[in-house]
Amino acid sequence: PSPQAANMADIRWTSKAAGGVGAYTYEFHLMEGKEVRVVHSGANSYWQWKPDKKGIFRVRALVRDSLGNTSDSGWSPEYVIMPELVAETITADRPTPQAANMADIRWTSKAAGGVGAYTYEFHLLKGEEVLKVQSDIFPYWDWKPDTQGRYRVRALVRDSLGNTADSGWSSEYEIVPELVAETAAADKPSPQAANMTSIVWSVKATGGMGPYNYEFHSMKAREDRLVQSGALPYLEWKPDSEGLYRVKAIVRDSLDNTSDSGWSSEYEIVPELVAEAATPDKPSPQAANMAGIRWTLKAAGGAGPLTYEFHIMKGTEDRIVQEDAIPYWDWKPDETGAFRVKAVVRDSLGNTAESGWSPEYEIRKFIKSSTVAVLPVENLSGTKAPAKNIGQLIKTELKRAGFNIIDNDILEEFMLKHRIRYTGAIDLKTAEAFKKEIGVDAVLITSIELYSDLYPPKISLISRLTSTGSRPEIMWMDSAGLSGDDSPGLLGLGLIENVEEILLNAVRSLADRLDADMWGAEKMAGLPGVRKRKQPALVLSVTDSMEKPLHDKKMIDEAPEKPAFAPKIYYRSPVLSPEMKYRVAIMPFLNKSDRRNAGDIMMLHFTEQLREIMNYDVIEPGIVRNNLLGFRIIMNEGVSFENAGFIFSTLETDADLILSGTVLDYQDNVSIQGTPKVDFSVIVIEKKSREVVWSSKSYRTGNEDVIFFDKGQINVAHALASGMARGVTEMLLAE
């Protein structure tokens, strides 16, 4: 009867005929929609039909006798063929493996096609044994495995006509042994003393599916507390209060099955030696060589007099700094970094208690409360410039940023007392006096490279912050070279015509960069041009422009052979190693150009660029200058091997390298026409070998990279010289 399922039934259509003359011929027709096909023609009065697709069909027969007379049976009623009964691959709602007695697994079979309601018969295969586990109208079977092994499951689906579809056997499904946790056991007998010993509680677990997570709980006065959770099958327990305890472990496998070890028997903890956290008398951060910090520890309990052992940690290095009967340690930090402090207290019985590490305590070269002296601005521009006004503007902007600037009267009195006239650098003696006499922690030294109020106005400033005291060093250095036509924009709307405006932009930019560079990366975001010191040469940054990083030198083999602004000609000795750190003395360059002070300007550019790379420790130029003046070293033709050797031997602070050079051309265009030009050579002499380990020649104009409409134009020699100096420094140690 109709309906039947495609590919699942043979249907015989029969026609009975009577009358006529002679033998009959039967021609069967099949209609699907409006399409009529002849499906059988012959002497048989029946047609065996095996429908292979769903649809609604009609059948008729034309009967002919031997005389050609024809009779039509007429179309049958509609005969429905349903889709073939299909059972998809059976699936489980949990992935294999699972653990015995610990999971309910639902196996589901999806069926389609066929006629009427389905019956689902689930079979379970283990080894060669097949078990019929369920026969029902439900398309799923909930399995609760209680035995480990490897299994397969299938489903046979039957429709109301008895048609059957087999899902096929599933992939192997593994059931592992049940997860079992034994009672937790301690490695030391009860009782023990709080904070005087470490008690290891361990638990053994078997079965389940690893890795395991062990969750240790302790109970005191019916309070259940989670004390550790992780992959370790043991708990190193350091009880911090007296009482009666119990311990248990809950083991969880990777399938999230759990097993509870049950509570241990009572474990007694007697009164303990207690040490509170070590606390400083000054908040973090503080400055190196500027403050004494007292760390104090409070302890109670224990037996007899106590001794206190103070530890300090920087990175992963733990050092004992004091062991005494006094409960405090006076710390005078002389290096920068992030530190932690703890104390170990011992009583007369040898029991110990640790305070635990303090939060990180930061020691910086410089902090906001540090006192800064802003030295009068040095004018290297060769032209008249409002140096005093610029100096006052720098102080205003630094105060706006929150810096502690020393009063002008105090600074002027100090400079008069020490007869300080040159303000472009600081020597050792002056640095010590600044610190000792008026409590100045750092000096800001600023030089005017270019000042022009002609249109378009231009300003170039170079600033550095140098610490005072017995070991002055450059803590920060940056520069700004701006022109009123740097960003003309559409229809010249971005042009700046007022020199005061561009001066304020330059000074504010330097103040903001100093603020960001000294107080952390969070302030650096959004400040264009802010640079951190680069890692050693193996991770130098190679650039395709003055601001835009191209590659990290971790990938140096894939980067261009030369950085932008690379020297035209150069020699590098294999003596220079990218794995070494060098202390560098930079000499004023010999000036053979028409630009006044060009030698000092190039020295400052190389000072700024070299200190950006952590392979180099650049000596404060004032120390070098004072050495040259003190020994009356005159270098009319630049640095020679003879005076280099003398400089190495007499310099107040050791140097590994001397860098110097010659400026042949240094031109700034101070009008709307023209282009800057810079031409210089560099040599580097190494102390141990007494040989020239680097020699190069660089020359460039500001319009070399212009593409169209002044795109790529460099408007000030400052930017050109800075990029060219960077081009040399990045190649000094390149492999």
XYZ file of C-alpha atoms in Angstrom:
735
model
C 0.000 0.000 0.000
C 0.982 3.651 -0.368
C 3.095 5.173 1.061
C 6.430 3.366 0.715
C 10.054 4.540 1.106
C 12.531 5.124 -1.699
C 15.160 2.410 -2.197
C 13.508 0.268 0.448
C 10.595 -1.600 -1.273
C 9.758 -3.571 -4.469
C 6.224 -2.759 -5.608
C 4.458 -5.010 -8.161
C 1.852 -3.339 -10.334
C -0.531 -5.844 -12.049
C -3.099 -5.362 -14.851
C -5.833 -7.878 -15.681
C -7.195 -7.964 -19.252
C -10.049 -9.951 -20.914
C -11.493 -10.225 -24.412
C -9.822 -9.303 -27.655
C -8.033 -11.673 -30.034
C -4.805 -13.541 -29.430
C -1.933 -12.772 -27.008
C -1.770 -9.484 -25.070
C 1.030 -6.915 -24.827
C 1.163 -4.829 -21.630
C 2.639 -1.307 -21.628
C 3.034 0.292 -18.174
C 3.243 4.104 -17.813
C 4.547 6.077 -14.780
C 3.444 9.662 -14.150
C 5.392 12.036 -11.870
C 3.892 15.486 -11.895
C 3.119 16.063 -15.595
C 5.894 13.823 -16.842
C 4.785 10.427 -18.249
C 7.308 7.706 -18.952
C 6.965 4.200 -20.420
C 8.550 1.987 -17.801
C 7.679 -1.498 -19.080
C 6.437 -3.123 -22.316
C 6.020 -6.862 -22.826
C 3.894 -9.946 -22.430
C 4.002 -9.826 -18.605
C 0.890 -8.475 -17.020
C 2.854 -6.949 -14.162
C 5.681 -4.425 -13.576
C 8.157 -4.704 -10.681
C 8.922 -1.143 -9.482
C 11.902 -0.187 -7.266
C 11.376 3.528 -6.557
C 14.654 5.363 -5.879
C 13.376 8.806 -5.017
C 10.552 10.429 -3.171
C 7.504 11.801 -4.926
C 3.814 11.343 -5.804
C 3.244 8.973 -8.688
C 0.405 7.374 -10.780
C 0.602 4.210 -12.866
C -1.532 2.909 -15.787
C -1.386 0.005 -18.263
C -2.226 -0.052 -22.003
C -3.164 -3.559 -23.178
C -2.989 -4.523 -26.900
C -4.230 -7.748 -28.472
C -2.824 -9.447 -31.596
C -5.111 -7.364 -33.848
C -3.766 -4.088 -32.375
C -6.869 -3.355 -30.359
C -5.964 -1.252 -27.280
C -7.511 -0.901 -23.835
C -6.409 1.704 -21.199
C -6.590 0.746 -17.514
C -6.731 4.403 -16.538
C -4.422 6.121 -14.045
C -4.137 4.637 -10.603
C -4.764 6.742 -7.480
C -1.776 8.743 -6.268
C 1.014 6.588 -4.855
C 3.347 8.315 -2.390
C 7.040 7.455 -2.161
C 8.633 8.839 0.992
C 12.390 9.634 1.344
C 14.647 6.693 2.041
C 15.001 5.813 5.708
C 18.487 6.954 6.750
C 20.249 6.708 10.102
C 23.184 9.064 10.608
C 26.330 8.081 12.469
C 25.599 7.753 16.156
C 27.123 10.435 18.412
C 27.908 10.805 22.106
C 27.394 13.999 24.093
C 30.749 13.567 25.828
C 34.109 13.035 24.157
C 36.088 9.860 24.705
C 37.530 8.868 27.140
C 35.268 8.945 30.197
C 35.612 7.273 33.587
C 33.597 4.325 34.874
C 30.823 5.166 37.359
C 31.483 8.885 36.908
C 29.633 9.999 33.791
C 26.254 9.679 32.061
C 26.801 9.477 28.326
C 23.919 10.070 25.961
C 24.197 8.363 22.579
C 21.949 9.897 19.942
C 20.914 8.690 16.505
C 19.305 10.976 13.983
C 16.985 9.381 11.414
C 15.235 10.793 8.370
C 12.896 9.477 5.693
C 10.897 6.277 5.889
C 7.240 5.979 6.780
C 5.560 6.610 10.100
C 7.021 6.448 13.600
C 10.526 5.140 14.258
C 11.806 2.531 16.663
C 15.445 2.832 17.780
C 17.406 -0.240 18.776
C 20.800 0.487 20.408
C 23.610 -2.081 20.424
C 26.820 -2.053 22.521
C 29.977 -3.804 21.327
C 32.860 -4.738 23.669
C 35.428 -7.031 22.182
C 33.345 -9.480 20.117
C 30.305 -9.374 22.377
C 27.290 -7.454 21.071
C 24.585 -6.483 23.551
C 21.185 -5.108 22.716
C 20.891 -2.374 25.362
C 17.711 -0.537 24.411
C 14.773 -0.711 21.996
C 12.375 2.171 22.223
C 10.820 5.089 20.408
C 13.458 7.432 21.863
C 16.332 8.407 19.521
C 18.825 8.323 22.376
C 20.282 5.969 24.942
C 21.632 7.122 28.317
C 24.623 4.991 29.178
C 26.159 4.758 32.670
C 29.314 2.704 32.120
C 30.545 0.847 35.191
C 33.464 -1.068 33.697
C 36.587 0.119 31.961
C 37.173 -0.945 28.388
C 36.888 0.014 24.747
C 33.366 0.106 23.337
C 31.445 0.809 20.144
C 27.770 1.711 19.814
C 25.304 1.577 16.927
C 21.596 2.162 16.351
C 19.136 0.283 14.106
C 16.201 2.464 13.108
C 12.888 0.915 11.926
C 9.922 2.738 10.459
C 6.261 1.653 10.622
C 6.667 -0.424 7.450
C 9.538 -2.410 8.947
C 12.189 -0.693 6.836
C 15.535 -0.680 8.678
C 18.553 1.693 8.615
C 21.847 0.982 10.375
C 23.899 3.896 11.762
C 27.039 1.772 11.657
C 29.363 1.248 14.575
C 30.719 4.353 16.242
C 34.430 4.969 16.653
C 36.019 3.298 19.678
C 34.914 4.855 22.945
C 37.209 4.364 25.911
C 36.048 3.994 29.502
C 38.930 4.399 31.954
C 38.943 3.193 35.600
C 36.982 5.152 38.155
C 38.818 8.102 39.759
C 39.688 7.271 43.387
C 41.461 9.514 45.954
C 42.974 8.003 49.099
C 42.883 9.752 52.479
C 45.313 12.709 52.691
C 48.397 12.010 54.846
C 50.910 14.385 56.531
C 54.698 13.907 56.500
C 55.063 15.067 60.127
C 53.162 13.780 63.159
C 50.801 15.974 65.132
C 51.356 18.356 66.898
C 53.454 21.041 65.117
C 53.965 24.762 65.718
C 52.453 27.481 63.559
C 54.864 29.251 61.222
C 57.756 27.150 62.503
C 57.581 24.240 60.134
C 56.260 23.160 56.787
C 53.886 20.205 56.777
C 53.428 18.337 53.524
C 50.004 16.812 53.010
C 49.886 14.377 50.108
C 47.155 12.368 48.443
C 47.363 9.436 46.039
C 44.890 9.277 43.185
C 44.252 6.517 40.639
C 41.937 6.095 37.683
C 40.182 8.835 35.822
C 41.852 10.682 32.994
C 44.918 12.773 33.780
C 46.321 15.205 34.393
C 44.803 15.709 37.829
C 43.998 18.902 39.692
C 44.305 18.641 43.465
C 42.158 20.904 45.611
C 43.278 20.898 49.238
C 40.902 22.008 51.985
C 41.538 22.621 55.656
C 38.901 22.716 58.377
C 39.125 24.489 61.689
C 36.079 24.819 63.953
C 33.845 23.467 61.171
C 35.039 26.147 58.739
C 36.014 24.588 55.414
C 38.654 26.640 53.580
C 40.231 26.065 50.181
C 44.012 26.472 50.654
C 45.520 25.273 47.371
C 44.402 24.276 43.910
C 46.756 23.056 41.197
C 48.604 20.168 39.604
C 50.668 19.315 42.697
C 49.537 16.166 44.593
C 50.754 17.679 47.825
C 50.210 20.747 49.982
C 53.107 22.486 51.696
C 51.178 23.790 54.660
C 52.565 26.526 56.857
C 49.824 27.000 59.467
C 49.636 30.530 60.813
C 47.401 30.044 63.841
C 46.928 27.533 66.614
C 44.024 25.103 66.679
C 42.765 21.652 65.714
C 42.682 21.061 61.978
C 41.562 18.447 59.493
C 42.701 18.267 55.872
C 41.207 16.671 52.787
C 41.791 16.726 49.051
C 39.336 16.782 46.185
C 40.939 15.358 43.063
C 39.617 16.473 39.697
C 40.688 14.841 36.432
C 40.763 16.383 32.956
C 37.178 15.208 32.388
C 36.036 17.181 35.459
C 35.314 14.005 37.422
C 35.968 14.418 41.144
C 36.893 12.173 44.043
C 36.936 13.262 47.689
C 39.656 11.812 49.959
C 37.569 12.465 53.064
C 38.733 14.441 56.109
C 41.911 13.401 57.913
C 41.991 12.801 61.650
C 42.527 15.884 63.856
C 45.913 17.627 63.542
C 47.025 20.017 66.293
C 48.886 23.331 65.736
C 50.283 24.944 68.877
C 50.972 28.730 69.350
C 53.310 30.147 66.738
C 56.064 32.647 66.135
C 54.487 35.440 64.056
C 56.261 37.961 61.844
C 54.334 40.796 60.221
C 55.225 42.185 56.802
C 58.335 44.335 56.673
C 57.341 47.966 56.101
C 59.361 50.953 54.822
C 59.200 54.410 56.373
C 59.048 56.062 52.934
C 56.636 55.226 50.092
C 57.778 53.801 46.756
C 59.281 55.099 44.516
C 62.439 56.701 45.915
C 65.606 57.861 44.203
C 68.973 56.102 44.264
C 71.673 57.781 46.355
C 69.100 60.256 47.626
C 67.246 58.700 50.555
C 67.729 56.422 53.540
C 64.840 53.967 53.910
C 64.204 52.130 57.182
C 62.524 48.734 56.893
C 60.916 47.604 60.165
C 59.594 44.212 61.216
C 57.209 43.455 64.064
C 57.377 39.947 65.512
C 55.590 38.173 68.353
C 55.682 34.733 69.909
C 58.498 32.264 69.784
C 60.915 31.525 72.611
C 63.669 33.739 74.006
C 65.367 36.704 72.275
C 64.791 37.062 68.546
C 67.238 37.644 65.716
C 66.197 39.332 62.487
C 67.576 38.408 59.074
C 66.698 40.927 56.368
C 66.681 39.873 52.704
C 66.425 41.949 49.539
C 65.473 40.672 46.094
C 66.063 42.243 42.692
C 64.885 40.109 39.813
C 65.407 36.586 41.098
C 68.511 37.302 43.207
C 67.876 36.980 46.959
C 70.582 38.580 49.165
C 70.923 38.685 52.956
C 71.720 42.295 53.861
C 71.584 42.238 57.677
C 71.423 39.703 60.515
C 71.120 41.214 63.991
C 69.007 41.513 67.138
C 67.535 44.838 66.013
C 64.133 44.668 64.264
C 64.934 47.197 61.519
C 67.309 47.696 58.595
C 68.473 51.084 57.278
C 68.758 50.851 53.501
C 70.621 53.374 51.347
C 69.951 52.215 47.772
C 72.636 53.070 45.257
C 71.205 51.325 42.194
C 67.922 51.519 40.325
C 65.369 48.763 39.879
C 62.360 47.040 41.429
C 63.108 45.463 44.809
C 61.291 43.367 47.408
C 62.265 43.039 51.077
C 61.511 40.353 53.634
C 62.723 39.372 57.102
C 63.266 35.954 58.675
C 62.844 35.876 62.465
C 64.482 33.170 64.592
C 63.835 32.436 68.234
C 66.227 30.760 70.666
C 64.941 27.309 69.679
C 65.774 27.822 66.039
C 62.156 28.164 64.976
C 61.764 30.661 62.134
C 59.022 32.849 60.735
C 59.153 34.783 57.476
C 57.485 38.098 56.893
C 56.991 37.297 53.221
C 58.197 39.477 50.389
C 56.997 43.048 50.394
C 55.289 44.530 47.345
C 57.742 45.773 44.727
C 59.641 48.842 45.889
C 60.954 50.938 43.037
C 64.237 52.806 43.111
C 64.634 55.269 40.274
C 67.414 57.531 39.193
C 64.998 60.360 39.567
C 61.549 60.964 41.058
C 59.070 63.814 40.905
C 60.121 65.085 44.299
C 63.767 65.186 43.172
C 65.119 68.688 42.786
C 66.040 69.813 39.270
C 68.235 72.740 38.345
C 67.478 74.131 34.888
C 70.786 75.579 33.710
C 70.771 78.723 31.569
C 70.235 77.727 27.951
C 73.347 77.434 25.774
C 73.096 79.173 22.396
C 74.860 77.193 19.657
C 72.785 78.692 16.840
C 75.420 81.230 15.818
C 72.707 83.878 15.776
C 70.867 85.946 18.325
C 68.326 83.904 20.232
C 66.179 84.642 23.317
C 68.017 82.078 25.434
C 66.803 83.555 28.715
C 63.166 83.513 27.607
C 63.539 79.952 26.353
C 65.020 78.928 29.698
C 62.097 80.487 31.558
C 59.630 78.745 29.218
C 61.346 75.414 29.902
C 60.971 75.949 33.658
C 57.301 76.860 33.238
C 56.551 73.740 31.204
C 58.457 71.470 33.592
C 56.564 72.893 36.556
C 53.331 72.321 34.632
C 54.382 68.678 34.290
C 54.946 68.451 38.048
C 58.743 68.706 38.288
C 60.393 70.232 41.376
C 62.484 73.088 39.953
C 64.999 74.905 42.154
C 64.480 78.658 42.595
C 66.423 80.998 40.303
C 67.952 82.871 43.246
C 69.447 79.709 44.740
C 70.779 78.591 41.349
C 72.289 81.984 40.541
C 73.964 82.201 43.952
C 75.432 78.718 43.481
C 76.699 79.509 39.971
C 78.231 82.762 41.184
C 79.945 81.002 44.081
C 81.473 78.366 41.793
C 82.099 80.808 38.924
C 80.083 78.715 36.500
C 79.913 80.431 33.129
C 79.672 77.520 30.727
C 76.205 75.926 30.920
C 76.332 73.466 28.037
C 77.562 70.598 30.246
C 78.451 69.655 33.831
C 81.729 68.282 35.207
C 82.327 65.953 38.152
C 83.277 68.624 40.644
C 80.242 70.761 39.863
C 77.924 67.734 39.931
C 79.146 66.822 43.416
C 78.733 70.413 44.618
C 75.192 70.629 43.259
C 74.255 67.553 45.253
C 76.129 68.305 48.437
C 75.579 72.052 48.785
C 72.050 72.780 47.536
C 70.504 69.310 47.278
C 70.025 69.323 43.511
C 69.453 65.794 42.226
C 69.699 66.478 38.501
C 70.428 69.302 36.082
C 68.630 69.971 32.808
C 71.023 71.157 30.122
C 69.529 72.661 26.963
C 71.275 73.901 23.830
C 69.765 76.002 21.049
C 70.862 74.559 17.730
C 68.732 76.803 15.533
C 66.553 79.857 16.098
C 65.006 81.805 13.233
C 61.998 84.114 13.350
C 61.986 84.578 9.565
C 59.099 82.917 7.759
C 58.761 80.021 8.128
C 60.041 80.190 11.737
C 62.375 77.411 12.844
C 63.594 76.157 16.212
C 65.911 73.279 17.153
C 66.593 72.398 20.802
C 68.636 69.593 22.359
C 68.061 68.769 26.049
C 69.420 66.244 28.500
C 68.878 65.482 32.174
C 72.084 64.577 34.015
C 72.220 63.313 37.585
C 74.421 64.999 40.165
C 76.625 63.545 42.888
C 79.823 61.550 42.580
C 78.659 59.586 39.523
C 76.844 61.939 37.155
C 75.222 60.227 34.209
C 72.799 61.163 31.469
C 69.382 59.917 32.575
C 67.405 61.300 29.649
C 68.125 63.061 26.389
C 65.911 64.195 23.545
C 65.627 66.949 20.988
C 63.104 68.820 18.892
C 63.617 70.375 15.475
C 60.527 72.153 14.143
C 59.726 74.370 11.183
C 56.582 76.375 10.556
C 56.053 74.612 7.239
C 56.480 71.037 8.521
C 52.759 70.302 8.138
C 51.281 72.861 5.723
C 48.123 70.825 5.177
C 45.373 71.684 2.735
C 45.628 75.238 1.375
C 48.425 75.942 3.858
C 46.087 75.871 6.840
C 48.717 74.031 8.897
C 51.445 76.647 8.416
C 52.781 78.317 11.571
C 53.954 81.898 11.130
C 54.604 82.859 14.760
C 57.993 81.896 16.195
C 56.588 81.989 19.751
C 54.034 79.345 18.828
C 56.581 76.988 17.321
C 58.943 77.609 20.260
C 56.168 76.669 22.705
C 55.454 73.518 20.672
C 59.112 72.496 20.823
C 59.542 73.164 24.550
C 56.228 71.551 25.491
C 57.104 68.524 23.376
C 60.407 68.093 25.227
C 58.773 68.583 28.638
C 56.065 66.012 27.867
C 58.618 63.530 26.561
C 60.755 63.954 29.666
C 57.670 63.447 31.830
C 56.660 60.323 29.897
C 60.151 58.857 29.642
C 60.863 59.243 33.345
C 57.485 58.148 34.712
C 56.612 55.087 32.708
C 55.243 53.602 29.526
C 51.629 54.459 30.371
C 52.399 58.120 29.657
C 54.292 57.331 26.480
C 51.195 56.223 24.598
C 50.065 59.030 22.350
C 53.243 61.101 22.607
C 54.842 61.239 19.142
C 58.571 60.890 19.062
C 58.967 59.403 22.539
C 61.716 56.787 22.452
C 62.837 54.190 24.968
C 66.438 53.079 25.132
C 66.961 50.290 22.661
C 68.034 46.862 23.751
C 71.582 45.691 22.985
C 72.569 45.601 19.376
C 71.071 42.162 18.854
C 67.678 43.805 19.185
C 68.401 47.177 17.593
C 65.550 48.898 15.808
C 66.157 49.408 12.099
C 64.148 52.296 10.638
C 62.908 53.391 7.252
C 62.301 56.936 8.476
C 63.165 58.984 11.513
C 60.062 57.958 13.441
C 58.693 54.730 11.978
C 60.147 51.357 13.097
C 60.593 48.896 10.264
C 61.864 45.734 11.915
C 62.986 44.503 15.275
C 66.569 43.304 14.989
C 65.521 39.956 16.320
C 64.717 39.644 12.609
C 67.795 41.537 11.441
C 68.566 38.972 8.737
C 65.285 39.896 7.081
C 65.783 43.662 7.504
C 67.519 45.945 4.990
C 71.311 45.800 5.071
C 71.536 49.481 5.955
C 69.249 51.726 7.994
C 67.871 54.934 6.567
C 70.410 57.778 6.651
C 73.254 55.233 6.589
C 76.711 56.647 5.875
C 77.796 56.712 2.249
C 81.131 55.063 3.025
C 82.120 53.198 6.153
C 84.606 50.752 7.679
C 83.835 48.600 10.714
C 86.445 46.523 12.523
C 85.533 43.034 13.765
C 86.916 44.151 17.130
C 83.514 45.751 17.818
C 81.139 43.163 19.261
C 77.332 43.420 19.503
C 77.518 41.335 22.677
C 79.677 43.854 24.541
C 78.741 47.020 26.390
C 80.961 50.041 25.800
C 81.515 53.238 27.746
C 81.953 56.011 25.201
C 83.609 59.427 25.398
C 82.353 61.683 22.594
C 84.665 64.536 21.603
C 83.519 67.799 20.047
C 83.803 67.379 16.274
C 86.406 69.383 14.377
C 84.431 72.115 12.610
C 85.529 72.846 9.049
C 82.135 74.145 7.990
C 80.931 77.728 7.830
C 78.346 76.992 10.526
C 79.453 78.237 13.915
C 79.446 75.589 16.688
C 78.705 72.775 14.209
C 81.287 70.557 15.946
C 79.539 70.879 19.307
C 76.148 70.321 17.672
C 77.253 67.057 16.044
C 78.726 65.917 19.366
C 75.296 66.422 20.960
C 73.509 64.548 18.166
C 75.792 61.557 18.613
C 75.400 61.742 22.397
C 71.615 61.575 21.995
C 71.638 58.745 19.456
C 74.301 56.584 21.135
C 72.549 56.590 24.509
C 69.410 55.275 22.786
C 71.244 51.942 22.434
C 71.863 49.943 25.587
C 75.241 48.711 24.341
C 76.540 52.207 24.960
C 77.062 54.080 28.207
C 77.782 57.643 27.107
C 79.912 59.791 29.401
C 78.448 63.202 30.247
C 80.135 65.611 27.767
C 81.032 67.991 30.597
C 83.351 65.375 32.121
C 85.110 64.946 28.765
C 85.316 68.708 28.230
C 86.756 69.306 31.694
C 89.375 66.612 31.047
C 90.454 68.276 27.791
C 90.628 71.693 29.446
C 92.353 70.411 32.573
C 95.184 68.794 30.633
C 95.169 71.506 27.953
C 94.597 68.989 25.209
C 94.302 70.889 21.936
C 93.109 69.017 18.846
C 93.453 71.392 15.919
C 93.207 68.509 13.454
C 90.936 66.229 15.418
C 91.719 63.205 17.579
C 95.080 61.543 16.931
C 96.302 58.216 18.270
C 98.681 60.092 20.550
C 96.111 62.337 22.215
C 93.547 59.483 22.188
C 95.910 57.438 24.323
C 96.405 60.367 26.660
C 92.648 60.937 26.924
C 92.049 57.261 27.709
C 94.644 57.364 30.490
C 93.593 60.670 32.078
C 89.795 60.649 31.770
C 88.134 60.923 35.176
C 85.833 58.022 34.301
C 87.029 55.059 32.260
C 86.086 54.924 28.582
C 86.289 51.993 26.160
C 85.749 54.025 23.009
C 86.444 57.562 21.836
C 84.153 58.918 19.131
C 85.005 62.052 17.231
C 84.840 63.425 13.740
C 84.915 66.380 11.398
C 82.034 68.546 10.182
C 82.557 69.704 6.595
C 79.156 71.269 5.960
C 76.176 72.130 8.175
C 73.628 74.382 6.524
C 70.133 75.339 7.642
C 67.745 77.053 5.265
C 66.322 79.955 7.236
C 63.868 81.027 4.553
C 61.102 79.388 2.559
C 63.612 78.465 -0.133
C 66.695 76.302 0.065
C 67.329 72.986 1.739
C 69.477 71.895 4.713
C 72.783 70.120 4.077
C 74.936 68.090 6.455
C 78.343 66.572 5.683
C 80.575 64.939 8.309
C 82.985 62.088 8.951
C 83.301 59.929 12.075
C 86.074 57.852 13.620
C 85.917 55.587 16.663
C 89.074 54.495 18.508
C 89.058 51.474 20.832
C 91.033 51.600 24.080
C 92.500 48.086 24.267
C 93.594 47.705 20.660
C 94.369 51.418 20.140
C 93.004 51.046 16.632
C 90.351 52.778 14.579
C 87.403 50.397 14.805
C 85.009 52.576 12.830
C 85.378 55.186 10.131
C 82.600 56.629 8.011
C 81.615 59.463 5.716
C 78.048 60.854 5.687
C 76.545 63.598 3.575
C 72.940 64.340 2.741
C 70.512 67.103 1.794
C 66.986 67.668 3.025
C 65.357 67.023 -0.338
C 66.930 63.655 -1.175
C 63.774 61.733 -0.306
C 61.264 64.137 -1.849
C 58.727 62.260 -3.982
C 56.243 64.952 -5.044
C 54.732 68.135 -3.584
C 57.584 68.263 -1.029
C 56.526 64.880 0.376
C 59.569 63.619 2.303
C 61.179 67.072 2.552
C 63.333 67.665 5.659
C 63.188 71.329 6.597
C 65.824 71.668 9.326
C 69.413 70.460 9.561
C 68.599 69.215 13.073
C 66.364 66.433 11.722
C 68.872 65.637 8.998
C 71.860 65.458 11.372
C 69.895 63.451 13.936
C 68.928 60.858 11.343
C 72.460 60.657 9.948
C 73.908 60.220 13.460
C 71.385 57.457 14.073
C 72.403 55.841 10.799
C 75.989 55.611 12.079
C 75.138 54.422 15.607
C 72.844 51.657 14.366
C 75.588 50.271 12.137
C 78.428 50.462 14.665
C 77.711 47.057 16.179
C 75.531 45.550 13.451
C 76.535 42.037 12.518
